[in-house]
PDB file of C-alpha atoms in Angstrom:
ATOM      1  CA  MET F 370     278.783  38.895  25.132  1.00  0.00           C
ATOM      2  CA  PRO F 371     278.183  42.421  26.418  1.00  0.00           C
ATOM      3  CA  ASP F 372     275.649  42.984  29.133  1.00  0.00           C
ATOM      4  CA  TYR F 373     273.692  46.182  29.634  1.00  0.00           C
ATOM      5  CA  ARG F 374     270.849  46.926  32.033  1.00  0.00           C
ATOM      6  CA  GLU F 375     268.936  50.120  32.693  1.00  0.00           C
ATOM      7  CA  LYS F 376     265.670  50.803  34.488  1.00  0.00           C
ATOM      8  CA  LEU F 377     263.844  53.862  33.155  1.00  0.00           C
ATOM      9  CA  TRP F 378     262.934  55.403  36.526  1.00  0.00           C
ATOM     10  CA  PRO F 379     260.770  58.528  36.476  1.00  0.00           C
ATOM     11  CA  ASN F 380     262.436  61.875  37.171  1.00  0.00           C
ATOM     12  CA  ALA F 381     261.741  63.740  40.390  1.00  0.00           C
ATOM     13  CA  TRP F 382     259.316  66.071  38.597  1.00  0.00           C
ATOM     14  CA  ALA F 383     257.008  63.127  37.823  1.00  0.00           C
ATOM     15  CA  PHE F 384     256.637  62.492  41.555  1.00  0.00           C
ATOM     16  CA  ILE F 385     256.188  66.208  42.227  1.00  0.00           C
ATOM     17  CA  VAL F 386     253.490  66.568  39.571  1.00  0.00           C
ATOM     18  CA  THR F 387     251.590  63.549  40.858  1.00  0.00           C
ATOM     19  CA  ALA F 388     251.712  65.144  44.323  1.00  0.00           C
ATOM     20  CA  LEU F 389     248.979  67.466  43.013  1.00  0.00           C
ATOM     21  CA  VAL F 390     246.501  64.725  43.940  1.00  0.00           C
ATOM     22  CA  ILE F 391     247.150  65.617  47.591  1.00  0.00           C
ATOM     23  CA  PRO F 392     245.638  69.130  47.628  1.00  0.00           C
ATOM     24  CA  ALA F 393     242.981  68.086  45.108  1.00  0.00           C
ATOM     25  CA  SER F 394     241.823  65.218  47.336  1.00  0.00           C
ATOM     26  CA  ILE F 395     241.809  67.361  50.440  1.00  0.00           C
ATOM     27  CA  LEU F 396     239.948  70.155  48.639  1.00  0.00           C
ATOM     28  CA  VAL F 397     237.243  67.771  47.445  1.00  0.00           C
ATOM     29  CA  LEU F 398     236.777  65.980  50.768  1.00  0.00           C
ATOM     30  CA  VAL F 399     237.331  68.772  53.337  1.00  0.00           C
ATOM     31  CA  PRO F 400     233.602  69.712  53.339  1.00  0.00           C
ATOM     32  CA  ILE F 401     232.872  66.146  54.441  1.00  0.00           C
ATOM     33  CA  SER F 402     235.864  65.501  56.703  1.00  0.00           C
ATOM     34  CA  LEU F 403     239.397  66.853  56.870  1.00  0.00           C
ATOM     35  CA  PHE F 404     240.603  63.484  58.148  1.00  0.00           C
ATOM     36  CA  ALA F 405     238.979  61.675  55.188  1.00  0.00           C
ATOM     37  CA  GLY F 406     240.624  64.157  52.803  1.00  0.00           C
ATOM     38  CA  ILE F 407     244.073  63.605  54.311  1.00  0.00           C
ATOM     39  CA  VAL F 408     243.736  59.828  54.323  1.00  0.00           C
ATOM     40  CA  THR F 409     242.421  59.794  50.756  1.00  0.00           C
ATOM     41  CA  ALA F 410     245.217  62.117  49.623  1.00  0.00           C
ATOM     42  CA  ALA F 411     247.860  59.874  51.200  1.00  0.00           C
ATOM     43  CA  VAL F 412     246.376  56.731  49.660  1.00  0.00           C
ATOM     44  CA  LEU F 413     246.032  58.289  46.185  1.00  0.00           C
ATOM     45  CA  TYR F 414     249.535  59.728  46.205  1.00  0.00           C
ATOM     46  CA  GLY F 415     250.939  56.427  47.446  1.00  0.00           C
ATOM     47  CA  GLY F 416     249.120  54.671  44.610  1.00  0.00           C
ATOM     48  CA  CYS F 417     250.496  57.123  42.053  1.00  0.00           C
ATOM     49  CA  VAL F 418     254.047  56.627  43.314  1.00  0.00           C
ATOM     50  CA  LEU F 419     253.600  52.853  43.295  1.00  0.00           C
ATOM     51  CA  LEU F 420     252.324  52.936  39.701  1.00  0.00           C
ATOM     52  CA  LEU F 421     255.232  55.140  38.565  1.00  0.00           C
ATOM     53  CA  VAL F 422     257.742  52.778  40.154  1.00  0.00           C
ATOM     54  CA  LEU F 423     256.099  49.554  38.952  1.00  0.00           C
ATOM     55  CA  ALA F 424     255.576  50.888  35.426  1.00  0.00           C
ATOM     56  CA  ALA F 425     259.264  51.800  34.960  1.00  0.00           C
ATOM     57  CA  PRO F 426     260.461  49.426  32.226  1.00  0.00           C
ATOM     58  CA  VAL F 427     263.832  47.691  32.077  1.00  0.00           C
ATOM     59  CA  VAL F 428     266.050  47.840  28.984  1.00  0.00           C
ATOM     60  CA  ARG F 429     268.563  45.023  28.818  1.00  0.00           C
ATOM     61  CA  VAL F 430     271.050  43.474  26.396  1.00  0.00           C
ATOM     62  CA  GLN F 431     271.929  39.990  27.556  1.00  0.00           C
ATOM     63  CA  ASN F 432     272.717  36.589  26.043  1.00  0.00           C
ATOM     64  CA  GLY F 433     272.243  37.794  22.474  1.00  0.00           C
ATOM     65  CA  GLU F 434     268.866  39.387  23.134  1.00  0.00           C
ATOM     66  CA  LEU F 435     267.581  42.931  23.393  1.00  0.00           C
ATOM     67  CA  ILE F 436     264.849  43.176  26.005  1.00  0.00           C
ATOM     68  CA  ALA F 437     262.968  46.465  26.114  1.00  0.00           C
ATOM     69  CA  GLY F 438     260.073  46.415  28.540  1.00  0.00           C
ATOM     70  CA  PRO F 439     257.714  43.633  27.430  1.00  0.00           C
ATOM     71  CA  ALA F 440     259.428  43.005  24.078  1.00  0.00           C
ATOM     72  CA  THR F 441     262.361  40.725  23.289  1.00  0.00           C
ATOM     73  CA  ILE F 442     264.292  40.274  20.046  1.00  0.00           C
ATOM     74  CA  SER F 443     267.468  38.435  19.102  1.00  0.00           C
ATOM     75  CA  THR F 444     270.321  40.834  18.379  1.00  0.00           C
ATOM     76  CA  GLY F 445     271.031  38.782  15.262  1.00  0.00           C
ATOM     77  CA  LEU F 446     267.849  40.278  13.772  1.00  0.00           C
ATOM     78  CA  LEU F 447     269.008  43.857  14.357  1.00  0.00           C
ATOM     79  CA  GLY F 448     270.879  46.374  12.264  1.00  0.00           C
ATOM     80  CA  GLU F 449     273.330  48.909  13.663  1.00  0.00           C
ATOM     81  CA  ALA F 450     271.892  50.799  16.629  1.00  0.00           C
ATOM     82  CA  THR F 451     272.283  54.592  16.680  1.00  0.00           C
ATOM     83  CA  ALA F 452     272.112  56.891  19.694  1.00  0.00           C
ATOM     84  CA  PHE F 453     270.321  60.251  19.499  1.00  0.00           C
ATOM     85  CA  GLU F 454     270.377  63.078  22.029  1.00  0.00           C
ATOM     86  CA  LYS F 455     268.824  66.549  22.403  1.00  0.00           C
ATOM     87  CA  SER F 456     267.211  67.916  19.214  1.00  0.00           C
ATOM     88  CA  GLU F 457     268.077  64.800  17.207  1.00  0.00           C
ATOM     89  CA  ALA F 458     266.232  62.655  19.768  1.00  0.00           C
ATOM     90  CA  THR F 459     263.229  64.970  19.464  1.00  0.00           C
ATOM     91  CA  GLN F 460     263.291  64.525  15.681  1.00  0.00           C
ATOM     92  CA  GLU F 461     263.445  60.727  16.038  1.00  0.00           C
ATOM     93  CA  ARG F 462     260.460  60.711  18.395  1.00  0.00           C
ATOM     94  CA  GLY F 463     258.518  63.186  16.265  1.00  0.00           C
ATOM     95  CA  PRO F 464     258.882  64.298  12.622  1.00  0.00           C
ATOM     96  CA  ARG F 465     261.141  61.415  11.506  1.00  0.00           C
ATOM     97  CA  LEU F 466     259.113  58.733  13.312  1.00  0.00           C
ATOM     98  CA  ASP F 467     257.681  55.941  11.185  1.00  0.00           C
ATOM     99  CA  ALA F 468     254.201  55.040  12.416  1.00  0.00           C
ATOM    100  CA  ARG F 469     255.096  51.340  12.153  1.00  0.00           C
ATOM    101  CA  ALA F 470     258.046  51.637  14.561  1.00  0.00           C
ATOM    102  CA  TRP F 471     257.891  49.871  17.921  1.00  0.00           C
ATOM    103  CA  LEU F 472     258.315  52.363  20.769  1.00  0.00           C
ATOM    104  CA  LEU F 473     259.502  52.182  24.339  1.00  0.00           C
ATOM    105  CA  ILE F 474     259.735  55.881  25.107  1.00  0.00           C
ATOM    106  CA  ARG F 475     259.290  57.734  28.365  1.00  0.00           C
ATOM    107  CA  GLY F 476     258.665  61.469  28.530  1.00  0.00           C
ATOM    108  CA  TRP F 477     261.106  61.857  31.398  1.00  0.00           C
ATOM    109  CA  VAL F 478     264.014  60.335  29.405  1.00  0.00           C
ATOM    110  CA  ASP F 479     265.074  62.553  26.497  1.00  0.00           C
ATOM    111  CA  PRO F 480     267.750  60.524  24.627  1.00  0.00           C
ATOM    112  CA  VAL F 481     266.733  57.580  22.436  1.00  0.00           C
ATOM    113  CA  VAL F 482     268.346  54.717  20.556  1.00  0.00           C
ATOM    114  CA  ARG F 483     267.103  53.714  17.122  1.00  0.00           C
ATOM    115  CA  VAL F 484     267.515  50.004  16.381  1.00  0.00           C
ATOM    116  CA  PRO F 485     266.756  48.862  12.805  1.00  0.00           C
ATOM    117  CA  ILE F 486     265.063  45.472  12.404  1.00  0.00           C
ATOM    118  CA  VAL F 487     266.509  43.414   9.541  1.00  0.00           C
ATOM    119  CA  ASP F 488     263.969  40.584   9.862  1.00  0.00           C
ATOM    120  CA  ALA F 489     261.786  40.811   6.732  1.00  0.00           C
ATOM    121  CA  THR F 490     258.845  39.190   8.544  1.00  0.00           C
ATOM    122  CA  ASP F 491     258.765  41.833  11.299  1.00  0.00           C
ATOM    123  CA  PRO F 492     256.212  44.582  10.562  1.00  0.00           C
ATOM    124  CA  ALA F 493     258.213  47.160  12.563  1.00  0.00           C
ATOM    125  CA  PRO F 494     261.059  48.741  10.577  1.00  0.00           C
ATOM    126  CA  TYR F 495     262.866  49.728  13.778  1.00  0.00           C
ATOM    127  CA  TRP F 496     262.596  50.182  17.524  1.00  0.00           C
ATOM    128  CA  ILE F 497     262.938  53.497  19.337  1.00  0.00           C
ATOM    129  CA  ILE F 498     264.037  53.015  22.951  1.00  0.00           C
ATOM    130  CA  SER F 499     264.466  55.716  25.574  1.00  0.00           C
ATOM    131  CA  SER F 500     267.767  55.547  27.437  1.00  0.00           C
ATOM    132  CA  ARG F 501     269.634  57.822  29.829  1.00  0.00           C
ATOM    133  CA  HIS F 502     272.847  56.275  28.445  1.00  0.00           C
ATOM    134  CA  PRO F 503     272.129  56.005  24.705  1.00  0.00           C
ATOM    135  CA  ARG F 504     275.737  55.586  23.557  1.00  0.00           C
ATOM    136  CA  GLU F 505     276.331  52.729  25.988  1.00  0.00           C
ATOM    137  CA  LEU F 506     273.066  51.026  25.003  1.00  0.00           C
ATOM    138  CA  ALA F 507     273.813  51.380  21.283  1.00  0.00           C
ATOM    139  CA  ALA F 508     277.351  50.031  21.811  1.00  0.00           C
ATOM    140  CA  ALA F 509     276.045  47.043  23.795  1.00  0.00           C
ATOM    141  CA  ILE F 510     273.484  46.249  21.088  1.00  0.00           C
ATOM    142  CA  ASN F 511     276.073  46.558  18.309  1.00  0.00           C
ATOM    143  CA  GLU F 512     278.646  44.424  20.160  1.00  0.00           C
ATOM    144  CA  SER F 513     276.036  41.773  20.925  1.00  0.00           C
ATOM    145  CA  ARG F 514     274.838  41.888  17.343  1.00  0.00           C
ATOM    146  CA  THR F 515     278.309  41.247  15.895  1.00  0.00           C
ATOM    147  CA  ALA F 516     279.009  38.548  18.505  1.00  0.00           C
ATOM    148  CA  ASN F 517     275.647  36.928  17.712  1.00  0.00           C
ATOM    149  CA  VAL F 518     276.280  36.973  13.935  1.00  0.00           C
ATOM    150  CA  GLY F 519     279.905  35.794  14.123  1.00  0.00           C
TER     151      GLY F 519
END
């Protein structure tokens, strides 16, 4: 069975943007105390970084299962996964998106993989999963799916 694992880490710009809490904290607290502003800024930025790191989901194909963040499904219940990049990925996340689809998308990861659900009892017609390596993820899902069925 194929194995695939990817953690959807934030890009550098996410850490840079959250660094805006530093001057904001200092600006708010400098009339009271510069030291308090610096300490508060450090604590808030550290908290933001910690949240970004802890909130980064893992996408994994292992032992006949697709695990995407908090969700798990048997690959035997999946149709053929398709990778989308650039403008096609934007279309999948936007105009072509079915409101019933289950999503694990991150703004800092552009490509996505669309995974149809063939289980008639599942209310989601498909999953959309962000991936920096969409072709490899789709291939791992499809290989696991055929190995799981056969």
